Structure formats: C-alpha cells, structure tokens
mmCIF file with all atom_site columns, C-alpha atoms in Angstrom:
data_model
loop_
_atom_site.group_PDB
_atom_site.id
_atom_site.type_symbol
_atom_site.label_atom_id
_atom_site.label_alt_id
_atom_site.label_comp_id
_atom_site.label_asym_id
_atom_site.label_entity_id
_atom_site.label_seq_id
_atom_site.pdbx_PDB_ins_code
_atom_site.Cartn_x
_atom_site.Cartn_y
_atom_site.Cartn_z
_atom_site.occupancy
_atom_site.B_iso_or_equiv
_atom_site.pdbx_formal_charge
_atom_site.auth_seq_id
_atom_site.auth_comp_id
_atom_site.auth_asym_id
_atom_site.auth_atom_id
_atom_site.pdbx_PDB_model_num
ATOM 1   C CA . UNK M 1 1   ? -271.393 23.001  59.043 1.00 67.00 ? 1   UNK M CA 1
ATOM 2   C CA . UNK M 1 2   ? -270.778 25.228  61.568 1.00 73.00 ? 2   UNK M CA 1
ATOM 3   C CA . UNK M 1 3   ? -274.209 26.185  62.090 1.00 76.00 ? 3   UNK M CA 1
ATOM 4   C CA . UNK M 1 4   ? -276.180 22.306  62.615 1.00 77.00 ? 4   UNK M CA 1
ATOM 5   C CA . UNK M 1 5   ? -273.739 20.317  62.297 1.00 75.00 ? 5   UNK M CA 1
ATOM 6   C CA . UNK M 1 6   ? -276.392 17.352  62.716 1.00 77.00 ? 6   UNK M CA 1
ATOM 7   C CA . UNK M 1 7   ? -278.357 19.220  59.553 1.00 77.00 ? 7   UNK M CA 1
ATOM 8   C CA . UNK M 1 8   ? -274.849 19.477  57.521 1.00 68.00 ? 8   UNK M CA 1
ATOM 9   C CA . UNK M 1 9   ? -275.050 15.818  58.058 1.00 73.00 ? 9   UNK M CA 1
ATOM 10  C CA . UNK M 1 10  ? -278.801 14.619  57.452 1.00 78.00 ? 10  UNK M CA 1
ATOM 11  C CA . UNK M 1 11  ? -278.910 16.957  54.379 1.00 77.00 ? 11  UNK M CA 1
ATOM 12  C CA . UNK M 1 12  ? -275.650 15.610  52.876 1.00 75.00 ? 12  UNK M CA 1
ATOM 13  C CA . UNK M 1 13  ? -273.443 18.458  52.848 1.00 73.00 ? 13  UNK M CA 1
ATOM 14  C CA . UNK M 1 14  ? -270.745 16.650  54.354 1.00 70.00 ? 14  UNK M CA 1
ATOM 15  C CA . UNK M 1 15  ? -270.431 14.155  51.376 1.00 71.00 ? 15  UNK M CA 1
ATOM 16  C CA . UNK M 1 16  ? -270.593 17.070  49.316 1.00 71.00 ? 16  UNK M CA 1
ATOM 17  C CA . UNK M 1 17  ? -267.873 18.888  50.787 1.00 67.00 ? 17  UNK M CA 1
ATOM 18  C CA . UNK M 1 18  ? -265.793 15.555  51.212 1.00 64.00 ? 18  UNK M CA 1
ATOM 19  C CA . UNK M 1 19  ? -266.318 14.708  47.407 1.00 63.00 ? 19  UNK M CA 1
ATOM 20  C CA . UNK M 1 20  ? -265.046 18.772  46.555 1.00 64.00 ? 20  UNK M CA 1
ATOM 21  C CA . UNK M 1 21  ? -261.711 18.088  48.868 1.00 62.00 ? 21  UNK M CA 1
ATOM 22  C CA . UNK M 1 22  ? -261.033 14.781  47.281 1.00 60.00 ? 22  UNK M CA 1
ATOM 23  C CA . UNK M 1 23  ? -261.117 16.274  43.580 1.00 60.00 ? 23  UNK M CA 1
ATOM 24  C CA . UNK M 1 24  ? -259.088 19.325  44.560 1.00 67.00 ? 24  UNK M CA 1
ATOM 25  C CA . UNK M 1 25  ? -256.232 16.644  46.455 1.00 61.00 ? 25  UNK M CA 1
ATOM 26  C CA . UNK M 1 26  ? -256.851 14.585  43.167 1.00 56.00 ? 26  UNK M CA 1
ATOM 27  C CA . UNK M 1 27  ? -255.795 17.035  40.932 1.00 65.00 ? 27  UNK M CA 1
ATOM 28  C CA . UNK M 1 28  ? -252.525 18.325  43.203 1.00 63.00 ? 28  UNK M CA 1
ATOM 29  C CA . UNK M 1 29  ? -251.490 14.917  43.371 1.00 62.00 ? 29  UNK M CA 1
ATOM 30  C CA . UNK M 1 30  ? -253.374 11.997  41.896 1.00 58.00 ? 30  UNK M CA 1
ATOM 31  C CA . UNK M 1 31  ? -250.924 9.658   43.583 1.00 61.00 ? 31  UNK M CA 1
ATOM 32  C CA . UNK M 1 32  ? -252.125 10.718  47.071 1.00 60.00 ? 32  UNK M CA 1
ATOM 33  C CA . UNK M 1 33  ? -255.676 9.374   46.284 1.00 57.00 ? 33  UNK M CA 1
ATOM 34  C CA . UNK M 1 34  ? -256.340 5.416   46.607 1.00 60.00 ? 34  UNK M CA 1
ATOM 35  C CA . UNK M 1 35  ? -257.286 4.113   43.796 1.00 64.00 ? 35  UNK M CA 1
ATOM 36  C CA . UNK M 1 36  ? -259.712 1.269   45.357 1.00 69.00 ? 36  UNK M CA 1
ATOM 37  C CA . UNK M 1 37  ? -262.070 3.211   46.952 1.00 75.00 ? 37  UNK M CA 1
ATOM 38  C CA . UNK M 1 38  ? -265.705 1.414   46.825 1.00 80.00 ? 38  UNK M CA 1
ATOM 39  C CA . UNK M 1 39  ? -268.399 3.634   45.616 1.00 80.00 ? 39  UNK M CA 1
ATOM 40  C CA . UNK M 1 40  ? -271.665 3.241   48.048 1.00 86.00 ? 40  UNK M CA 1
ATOM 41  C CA . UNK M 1 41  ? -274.024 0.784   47.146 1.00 88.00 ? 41  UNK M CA 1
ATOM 42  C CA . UNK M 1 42  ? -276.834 3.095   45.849 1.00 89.00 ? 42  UNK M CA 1
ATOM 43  C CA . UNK M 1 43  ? -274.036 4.741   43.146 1.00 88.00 ? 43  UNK M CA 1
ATOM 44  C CA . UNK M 1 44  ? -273.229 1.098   42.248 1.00 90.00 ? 44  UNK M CA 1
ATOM 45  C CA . UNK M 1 45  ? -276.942 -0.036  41.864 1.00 91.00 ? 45  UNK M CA 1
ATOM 46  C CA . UNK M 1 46  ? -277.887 3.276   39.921 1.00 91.00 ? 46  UNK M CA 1
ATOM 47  C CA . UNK M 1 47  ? -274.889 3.108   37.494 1.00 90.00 ? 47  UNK M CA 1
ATOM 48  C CA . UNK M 1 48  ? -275.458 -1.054  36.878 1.00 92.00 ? 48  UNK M CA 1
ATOM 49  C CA . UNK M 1 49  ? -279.481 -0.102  36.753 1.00 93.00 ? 49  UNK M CA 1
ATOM 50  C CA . UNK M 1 50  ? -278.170 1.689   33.665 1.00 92.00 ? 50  UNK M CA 1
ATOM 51  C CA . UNK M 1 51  ? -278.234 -1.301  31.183 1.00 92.00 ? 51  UNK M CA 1
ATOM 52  C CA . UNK M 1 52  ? -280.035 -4.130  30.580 1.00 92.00 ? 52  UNK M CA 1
ATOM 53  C CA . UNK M 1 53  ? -277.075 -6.603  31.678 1.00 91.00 ? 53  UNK M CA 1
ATOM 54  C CA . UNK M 1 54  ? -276.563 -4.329  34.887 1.00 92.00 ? 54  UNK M CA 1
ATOM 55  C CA . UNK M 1 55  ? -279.914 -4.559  35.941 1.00 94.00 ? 55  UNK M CA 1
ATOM 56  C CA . UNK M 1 56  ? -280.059 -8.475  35.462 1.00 94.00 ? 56  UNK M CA 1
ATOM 57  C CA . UNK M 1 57  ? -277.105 -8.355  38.150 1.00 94.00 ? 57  UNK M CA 1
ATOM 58  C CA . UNK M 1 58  ? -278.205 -5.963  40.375 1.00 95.00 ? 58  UNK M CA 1
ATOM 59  C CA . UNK M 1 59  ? -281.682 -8.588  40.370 1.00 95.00 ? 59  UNK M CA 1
ATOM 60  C CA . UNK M 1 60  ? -279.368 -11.778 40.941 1.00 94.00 ? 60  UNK M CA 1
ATOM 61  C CA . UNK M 1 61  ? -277.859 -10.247 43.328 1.00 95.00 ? 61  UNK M CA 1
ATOM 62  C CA . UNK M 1 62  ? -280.929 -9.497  45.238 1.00 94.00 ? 62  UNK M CA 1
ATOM 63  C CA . UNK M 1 63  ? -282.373 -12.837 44.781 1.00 93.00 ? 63  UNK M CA 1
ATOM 64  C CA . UNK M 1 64  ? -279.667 -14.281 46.357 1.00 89.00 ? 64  UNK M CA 1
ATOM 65  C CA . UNK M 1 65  ? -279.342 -12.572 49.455 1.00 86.00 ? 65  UNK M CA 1
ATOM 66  C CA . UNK M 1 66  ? -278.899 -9.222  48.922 1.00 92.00 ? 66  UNK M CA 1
ATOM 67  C CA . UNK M 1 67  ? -277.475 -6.859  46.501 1.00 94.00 ? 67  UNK M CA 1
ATOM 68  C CA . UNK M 1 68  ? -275.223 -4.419  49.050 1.00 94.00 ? 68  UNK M CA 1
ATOM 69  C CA . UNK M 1 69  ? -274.185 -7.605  50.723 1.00 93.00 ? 69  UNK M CA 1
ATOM 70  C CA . UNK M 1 70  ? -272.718 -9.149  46.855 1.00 94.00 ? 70  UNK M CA 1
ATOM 71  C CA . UNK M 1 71  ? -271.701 -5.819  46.040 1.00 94.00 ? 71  UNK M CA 1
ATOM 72  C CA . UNK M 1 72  ? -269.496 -5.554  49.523 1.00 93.00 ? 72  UNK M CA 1
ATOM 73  C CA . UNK M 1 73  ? -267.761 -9.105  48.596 1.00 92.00 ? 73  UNK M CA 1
ATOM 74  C CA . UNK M 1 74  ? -267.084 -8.109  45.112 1.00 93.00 ? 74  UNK M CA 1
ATOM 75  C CA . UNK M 1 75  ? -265.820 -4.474  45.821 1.00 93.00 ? 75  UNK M CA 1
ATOM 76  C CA . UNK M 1 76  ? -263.268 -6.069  49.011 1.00 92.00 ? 76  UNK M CA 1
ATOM 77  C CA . UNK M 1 77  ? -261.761 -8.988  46.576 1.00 92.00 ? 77  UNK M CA 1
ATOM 78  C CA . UNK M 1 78  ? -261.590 -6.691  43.595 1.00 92.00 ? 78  UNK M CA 1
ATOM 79  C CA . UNK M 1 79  ? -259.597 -3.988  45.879 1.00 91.00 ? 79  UNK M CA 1
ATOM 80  C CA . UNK M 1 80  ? -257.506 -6.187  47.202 1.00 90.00 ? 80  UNK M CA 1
ATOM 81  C CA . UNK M 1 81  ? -255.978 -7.316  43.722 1.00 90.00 ? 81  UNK M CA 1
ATOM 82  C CA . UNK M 1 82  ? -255.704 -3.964  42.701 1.00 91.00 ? 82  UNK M CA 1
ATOM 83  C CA . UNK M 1 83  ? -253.893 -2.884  45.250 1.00 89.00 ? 83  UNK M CA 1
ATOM 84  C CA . UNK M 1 84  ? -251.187 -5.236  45.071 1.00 88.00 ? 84  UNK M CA 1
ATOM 85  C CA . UNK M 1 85  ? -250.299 -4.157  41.650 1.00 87.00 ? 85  UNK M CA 1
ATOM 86  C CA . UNK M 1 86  ? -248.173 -1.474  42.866 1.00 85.00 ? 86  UNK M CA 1
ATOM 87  C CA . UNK M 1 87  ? -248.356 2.228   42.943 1.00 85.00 ? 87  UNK M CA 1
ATOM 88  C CA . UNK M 1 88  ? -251.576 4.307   42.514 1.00 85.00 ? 88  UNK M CA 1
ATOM 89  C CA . UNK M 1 89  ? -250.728 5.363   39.076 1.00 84.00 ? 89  UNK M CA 1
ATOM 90  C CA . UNK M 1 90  ? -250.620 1.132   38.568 1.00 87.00 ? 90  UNK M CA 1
ATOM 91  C CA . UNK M 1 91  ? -253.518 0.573   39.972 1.00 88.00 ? 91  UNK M CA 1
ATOM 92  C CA . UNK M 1 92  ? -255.793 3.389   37.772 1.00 86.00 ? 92  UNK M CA 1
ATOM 93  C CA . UNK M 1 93  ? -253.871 2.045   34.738 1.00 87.00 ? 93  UNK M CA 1
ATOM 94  C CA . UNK M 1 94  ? -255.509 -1.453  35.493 1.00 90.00 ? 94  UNK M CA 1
ATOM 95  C CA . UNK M 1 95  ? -258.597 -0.688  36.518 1.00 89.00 ? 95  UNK M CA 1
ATOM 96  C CA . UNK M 1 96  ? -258.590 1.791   33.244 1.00 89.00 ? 96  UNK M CA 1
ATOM 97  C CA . UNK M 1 97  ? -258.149 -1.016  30.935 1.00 91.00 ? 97  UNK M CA 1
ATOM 98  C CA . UNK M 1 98  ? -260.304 -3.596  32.535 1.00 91.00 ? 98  UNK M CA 1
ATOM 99  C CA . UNK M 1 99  ? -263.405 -1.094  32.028 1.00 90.00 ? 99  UNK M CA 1
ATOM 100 C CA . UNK M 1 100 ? -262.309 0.026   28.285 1.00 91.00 ? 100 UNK M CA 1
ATOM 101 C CA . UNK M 1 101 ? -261.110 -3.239  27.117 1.00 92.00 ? 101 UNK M CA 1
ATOM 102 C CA . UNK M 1 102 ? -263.857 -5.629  28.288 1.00 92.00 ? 102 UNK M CA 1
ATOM 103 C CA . UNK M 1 103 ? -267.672 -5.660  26.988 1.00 93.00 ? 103 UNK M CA 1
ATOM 104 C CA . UNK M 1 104 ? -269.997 -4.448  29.831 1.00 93.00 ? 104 UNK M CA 1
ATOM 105 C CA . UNK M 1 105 ? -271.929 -7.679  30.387 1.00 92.00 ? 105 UNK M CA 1
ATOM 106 C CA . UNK M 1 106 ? -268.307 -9.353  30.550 1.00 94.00 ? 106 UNK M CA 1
ATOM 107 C CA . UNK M 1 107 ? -267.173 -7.162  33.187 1.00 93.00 ? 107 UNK M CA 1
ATOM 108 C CA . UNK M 1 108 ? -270.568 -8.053  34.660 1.00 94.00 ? 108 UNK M CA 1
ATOM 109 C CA . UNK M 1 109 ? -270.101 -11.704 34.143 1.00 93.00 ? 109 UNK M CA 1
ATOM 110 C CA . UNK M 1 110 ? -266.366 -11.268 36.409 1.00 93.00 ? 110 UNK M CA 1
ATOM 111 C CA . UNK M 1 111 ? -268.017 -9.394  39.310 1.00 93.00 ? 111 UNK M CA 1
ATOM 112 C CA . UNK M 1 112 ? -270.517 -12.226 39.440 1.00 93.00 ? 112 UNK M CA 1
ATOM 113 C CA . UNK M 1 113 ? -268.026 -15.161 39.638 1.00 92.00 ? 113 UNK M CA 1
ATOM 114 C CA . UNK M 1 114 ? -265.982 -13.330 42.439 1.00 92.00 ? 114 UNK M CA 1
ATOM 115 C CA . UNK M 1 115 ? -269.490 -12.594 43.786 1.00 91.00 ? 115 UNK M CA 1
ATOM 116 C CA . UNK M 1 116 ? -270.600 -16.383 43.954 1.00 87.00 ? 116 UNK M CA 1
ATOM 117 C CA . UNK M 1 117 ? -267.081 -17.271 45.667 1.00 83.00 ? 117 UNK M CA 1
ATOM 118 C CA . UNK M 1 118 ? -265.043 -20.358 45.282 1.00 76.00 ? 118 UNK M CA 1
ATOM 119 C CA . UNK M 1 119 ? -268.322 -22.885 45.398 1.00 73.00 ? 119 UNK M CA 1
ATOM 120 C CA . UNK M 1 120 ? -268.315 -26.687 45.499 1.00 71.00 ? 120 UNK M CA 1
ATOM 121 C CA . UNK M 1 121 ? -265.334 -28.844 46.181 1.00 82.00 ? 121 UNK M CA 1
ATOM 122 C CA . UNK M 1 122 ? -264.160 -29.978 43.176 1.00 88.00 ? 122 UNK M CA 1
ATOM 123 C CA . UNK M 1 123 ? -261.365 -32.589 42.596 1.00 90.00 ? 123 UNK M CA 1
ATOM 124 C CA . UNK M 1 124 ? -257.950 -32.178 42.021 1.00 93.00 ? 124 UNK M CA 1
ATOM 125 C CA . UNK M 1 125 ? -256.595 -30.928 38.894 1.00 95.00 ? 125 UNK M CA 1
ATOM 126 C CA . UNK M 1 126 ? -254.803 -34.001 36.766 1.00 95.00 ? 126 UNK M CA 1
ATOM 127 C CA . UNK M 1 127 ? -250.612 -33.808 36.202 1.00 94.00 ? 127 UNK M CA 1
ATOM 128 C CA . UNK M 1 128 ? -251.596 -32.440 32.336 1.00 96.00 ? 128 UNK M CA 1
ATOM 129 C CA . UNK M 1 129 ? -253.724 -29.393 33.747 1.00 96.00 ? 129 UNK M CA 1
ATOM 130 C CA . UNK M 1 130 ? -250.652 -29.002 36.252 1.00 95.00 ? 130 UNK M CA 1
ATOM 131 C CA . UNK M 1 131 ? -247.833 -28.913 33.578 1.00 96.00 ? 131 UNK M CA 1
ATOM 132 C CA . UNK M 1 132 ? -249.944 -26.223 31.628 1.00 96.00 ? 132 UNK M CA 1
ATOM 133 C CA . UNK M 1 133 ? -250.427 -24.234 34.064 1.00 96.00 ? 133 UNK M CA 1
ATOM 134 C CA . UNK M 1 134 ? -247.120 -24.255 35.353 1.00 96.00 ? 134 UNK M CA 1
ATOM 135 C CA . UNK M 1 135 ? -245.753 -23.544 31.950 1.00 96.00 ? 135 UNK M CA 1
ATOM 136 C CA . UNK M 1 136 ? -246.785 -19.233 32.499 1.00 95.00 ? 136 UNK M CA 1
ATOM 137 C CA . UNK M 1 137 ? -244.697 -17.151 34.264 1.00 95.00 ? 137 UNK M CA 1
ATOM 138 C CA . UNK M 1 138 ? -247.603 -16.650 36.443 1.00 95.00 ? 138 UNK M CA 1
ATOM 139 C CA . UNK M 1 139 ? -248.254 -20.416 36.940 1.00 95.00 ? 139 UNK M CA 1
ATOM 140 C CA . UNK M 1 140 ? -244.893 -20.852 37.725 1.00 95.00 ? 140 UNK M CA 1
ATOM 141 C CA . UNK M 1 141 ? -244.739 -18.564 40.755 1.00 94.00 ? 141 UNK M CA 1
ATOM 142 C CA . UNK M 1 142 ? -247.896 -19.874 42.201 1.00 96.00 ? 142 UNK M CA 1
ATOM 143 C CA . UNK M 1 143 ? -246.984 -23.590 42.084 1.00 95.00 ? 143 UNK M CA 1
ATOM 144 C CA . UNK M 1 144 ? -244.220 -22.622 44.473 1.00 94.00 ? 144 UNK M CA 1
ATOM 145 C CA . UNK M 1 145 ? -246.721 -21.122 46.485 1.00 95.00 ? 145 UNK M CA 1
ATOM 146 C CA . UNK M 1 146 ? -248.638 -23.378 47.009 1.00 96.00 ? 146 UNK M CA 1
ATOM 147 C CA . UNK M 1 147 ? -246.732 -26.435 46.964 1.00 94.00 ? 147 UNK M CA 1
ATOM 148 C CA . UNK M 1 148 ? -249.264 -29.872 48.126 1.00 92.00 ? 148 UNK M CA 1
ATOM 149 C CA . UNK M 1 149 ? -252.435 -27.357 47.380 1.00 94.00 ? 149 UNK M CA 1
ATOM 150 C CA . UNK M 1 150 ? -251.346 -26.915 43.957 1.00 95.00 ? 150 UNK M CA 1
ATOM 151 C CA . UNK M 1 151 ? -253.794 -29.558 42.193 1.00 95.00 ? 151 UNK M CA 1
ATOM 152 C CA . UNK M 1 152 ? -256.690 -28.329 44.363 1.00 95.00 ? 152 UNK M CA 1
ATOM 153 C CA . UNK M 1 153 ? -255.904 -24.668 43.561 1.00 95.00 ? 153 UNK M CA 1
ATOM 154 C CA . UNK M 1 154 ? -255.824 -25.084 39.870 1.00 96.00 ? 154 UNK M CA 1
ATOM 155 C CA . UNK M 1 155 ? -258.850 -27.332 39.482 1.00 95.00 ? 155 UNK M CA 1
ATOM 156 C CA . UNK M 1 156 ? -260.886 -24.436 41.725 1.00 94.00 ? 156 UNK M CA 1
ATOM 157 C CA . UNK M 1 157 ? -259.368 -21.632 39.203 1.00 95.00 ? 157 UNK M CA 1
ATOM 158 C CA . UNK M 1 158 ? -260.028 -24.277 35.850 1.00 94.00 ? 158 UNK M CA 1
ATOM 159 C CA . UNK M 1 159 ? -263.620 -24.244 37.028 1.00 93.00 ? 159 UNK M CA 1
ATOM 160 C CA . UNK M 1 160 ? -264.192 -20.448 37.777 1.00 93.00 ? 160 UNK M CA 1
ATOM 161 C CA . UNK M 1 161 ? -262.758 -20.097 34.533 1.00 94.00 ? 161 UNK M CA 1
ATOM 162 C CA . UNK M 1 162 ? -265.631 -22.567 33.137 1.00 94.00 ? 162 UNK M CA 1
ATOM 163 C CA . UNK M 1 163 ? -268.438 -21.067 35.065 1.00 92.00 ? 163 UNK M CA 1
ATOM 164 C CA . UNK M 1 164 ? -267.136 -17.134 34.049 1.00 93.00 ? 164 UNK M CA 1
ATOM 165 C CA . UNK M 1 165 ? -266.711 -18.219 30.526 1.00 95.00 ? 165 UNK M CA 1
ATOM 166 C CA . UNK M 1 166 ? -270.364 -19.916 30.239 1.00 95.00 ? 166 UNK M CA 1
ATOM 167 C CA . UNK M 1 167 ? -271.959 -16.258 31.423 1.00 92.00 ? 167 UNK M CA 1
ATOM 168 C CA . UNK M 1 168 ? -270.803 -14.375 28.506 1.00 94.00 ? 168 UNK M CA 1
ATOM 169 C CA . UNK M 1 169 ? -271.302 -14.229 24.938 1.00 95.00 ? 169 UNK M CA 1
ATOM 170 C CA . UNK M 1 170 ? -268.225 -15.765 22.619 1.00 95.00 ? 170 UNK M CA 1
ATOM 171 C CA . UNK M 1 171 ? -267.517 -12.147 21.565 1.00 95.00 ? 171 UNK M CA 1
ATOM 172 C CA . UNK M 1 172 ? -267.409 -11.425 25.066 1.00 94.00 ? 172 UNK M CA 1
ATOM 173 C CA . UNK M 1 173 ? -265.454 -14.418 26.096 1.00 95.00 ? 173 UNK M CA 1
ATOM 174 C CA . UNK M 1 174 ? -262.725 -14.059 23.333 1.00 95.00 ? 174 UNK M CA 1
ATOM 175 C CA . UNK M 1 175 ? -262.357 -10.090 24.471 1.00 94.00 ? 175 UNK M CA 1
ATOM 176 C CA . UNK M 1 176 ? -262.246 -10.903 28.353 1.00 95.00 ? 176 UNK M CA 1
ATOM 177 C CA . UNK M 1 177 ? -259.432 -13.634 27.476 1.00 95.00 ? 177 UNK M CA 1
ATOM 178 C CA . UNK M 1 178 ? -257.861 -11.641 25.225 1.00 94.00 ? 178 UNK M CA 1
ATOM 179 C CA . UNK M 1 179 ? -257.218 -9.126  27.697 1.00 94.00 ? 179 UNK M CA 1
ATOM 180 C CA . UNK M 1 180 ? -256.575 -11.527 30.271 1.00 94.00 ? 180 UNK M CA 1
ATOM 181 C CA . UNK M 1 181 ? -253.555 -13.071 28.522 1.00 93.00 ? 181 UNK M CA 1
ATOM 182 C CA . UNK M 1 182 ? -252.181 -9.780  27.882 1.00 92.00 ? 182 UNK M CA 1
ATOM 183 C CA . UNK M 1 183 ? -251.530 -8.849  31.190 1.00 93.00 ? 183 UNK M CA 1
ATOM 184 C CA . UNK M 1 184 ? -247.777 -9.173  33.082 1.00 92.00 ? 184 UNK M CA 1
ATOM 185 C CA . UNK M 1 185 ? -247.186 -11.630 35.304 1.00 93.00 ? 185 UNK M CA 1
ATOM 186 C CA . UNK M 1 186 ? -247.860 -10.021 38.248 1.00 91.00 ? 186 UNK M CA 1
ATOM 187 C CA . UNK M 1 187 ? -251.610 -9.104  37.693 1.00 93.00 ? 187 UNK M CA 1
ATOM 188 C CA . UNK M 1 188 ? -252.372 -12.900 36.580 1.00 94.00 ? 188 UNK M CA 1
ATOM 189 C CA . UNK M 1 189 ? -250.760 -14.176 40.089 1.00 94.00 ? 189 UNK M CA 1
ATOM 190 C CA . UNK M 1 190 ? -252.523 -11.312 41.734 1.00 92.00 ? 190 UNK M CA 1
ATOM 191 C CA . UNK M 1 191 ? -255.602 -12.358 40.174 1.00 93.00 ? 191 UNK M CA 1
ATOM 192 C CA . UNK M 1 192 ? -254.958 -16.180 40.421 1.00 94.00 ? 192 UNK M CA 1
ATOM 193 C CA . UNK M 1 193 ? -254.921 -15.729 44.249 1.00 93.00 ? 193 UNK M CA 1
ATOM 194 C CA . UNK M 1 194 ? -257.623 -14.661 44.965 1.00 90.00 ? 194 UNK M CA 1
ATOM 195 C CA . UNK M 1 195 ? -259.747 -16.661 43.125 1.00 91.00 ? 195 UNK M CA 1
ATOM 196 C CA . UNK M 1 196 ? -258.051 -19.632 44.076 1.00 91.00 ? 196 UNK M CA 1
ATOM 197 C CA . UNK M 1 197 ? -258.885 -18.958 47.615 1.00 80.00 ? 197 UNK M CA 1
#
C-alpha cells in the first residue's frame, strides 16, 4: 500500500484490507456496521450460480437485460425496506429470518418480482379487496396513506402477490406466506410500500 499504491489496487489488496477492518469494527460493535450493504455483483452471481434455482435467475436475469443491472434494482429496493425497520440489530434480525425461514427458490422467486417492478396497469381493486385489506394493522396504516390511490395501490400489491405466488412451489408458497403473516406491522407496511410503488 505504501509501496504501489496503483498495484495495492489492481491486485486487490485494498478490498482485502477493507474486508479485515470491517470484521474487526464488526466484532467491537456490530451496531456500527450497516446492515444493507450490497455484495458486488460477481459474489451475488457466484453464490446464486450455486444451485440449480440460482442459476435459472442469474440466466433470467441476463436474458432480460442484464444480470448486474436486475441485481442493482433488487439489492436498492430490498435495502431500503430493511433499513426502515429500525436499528441495525433490527435489521440483521430480519434479514436473518427471511434467509432461514424461506425455501431458497422462494427467496429467489421474491427477488424476481421486485426485480420485474410494478408492471402493467392494472385496474382498481373492488370495495371487498379494500375492506380486507384494510382490516390488518398494516392495511390500516397504509389506507391513510394513501388516501384516493388506495384501490390502485392494492390491486398493484393483489397482483404481485399473484405473479410471486405462481413462481414457487405450494410448499414454497405456504412457507413464504407463512412467514409473511408473521411479521409486525411495521415490516408488512415497510414491505407494502415499496411494492406498491
């Protein structure tokens, strides 16, 4: 480093180095360390390369139009729910449990419908599909919200729901909704906004 600093970069020593200091701050203080961080796209191809479901993404992805730039769009929505769960320690909890609680290809099958983004118009959602989903604490909050929006918003989330639900197995399904309607309030809205757009 102090030598080339041009070769300390080209060789990746810096990384290196940067990786060492962030595991030695980690284990002072793991609050200090965000919890959002996106790993570079090679890491993300190489780890999804790792299955059979991963590397189906990873090939959808590049098919249509580019893995890194899906992967970008998918890391930036998914850190931006996390972090308004709270504290660090919240956010590791959440992220913890999404990754031990839901099947691989399920996880996979999420990261692909934030990854495709909100789509085609669709219509509103009827005065039934309102009153349901205004009956969660969740629903509740967001209906304030979003006030004349409100039918548009659920009909875009009903239909997400549809298209994330028709990628994955039932087992699959029943375990990502499962843990879905498990979580507090505050994830779901989290969660809910975002998708809704």
């Amino acid at each position: 480093m102090n030598e080339d600093f041009d070769l300390y970069e080209r060789s990746g020593l810096n990384k290196e180095y940067l990786a060492l200091l962030e595991a030695e701050q980690f284990e002072l203080d793991p609050d200090s360390m965000p919890a959002t961080r996106p790993l570079p796209a090679d890491v993300s191809r190489s780890a999804l390369c790792s299955s059979e479901a991963g590397r189906r993404l990873v090939k959808d992805w590049e098919q249509a139009g580019g893995f890194k730039v899906h992967l970008t769009h998918v890391q930036n929505d998914v850190g931006e729910i996390v972090r308004s769960l709270g504290s660090v320690r919240e956010q590791r909890v959440f992220m913890a449990k999404f990754d031990r609680d839901i099947p691989e290809p399920a996880r996979y099958a999420v990261y692909d419908e934030i990854a495709a983004g909100r789509g085609l118009y669709v219509g509103p959602a009827s005065s039934a599909e309102i009153k349901l989903f205004a009956s969660t604490p969740a629903g509740r909050t967001l209906m304030e919200e979003w006030g004349s929006v409100a039918a548009e918003r659920v009909a875009m989330l009903r239909s997400r729901a549809a298209r994330m639900t028709a990628n994955m197995s039932e087992d699959e399904a029943d375990d990502f909704w499962t843990w879905f309607d498990n979580l507090e309030p505050g994830p779901v809205a989290a969660i809910f906004r975002k998708l809704a757009g």
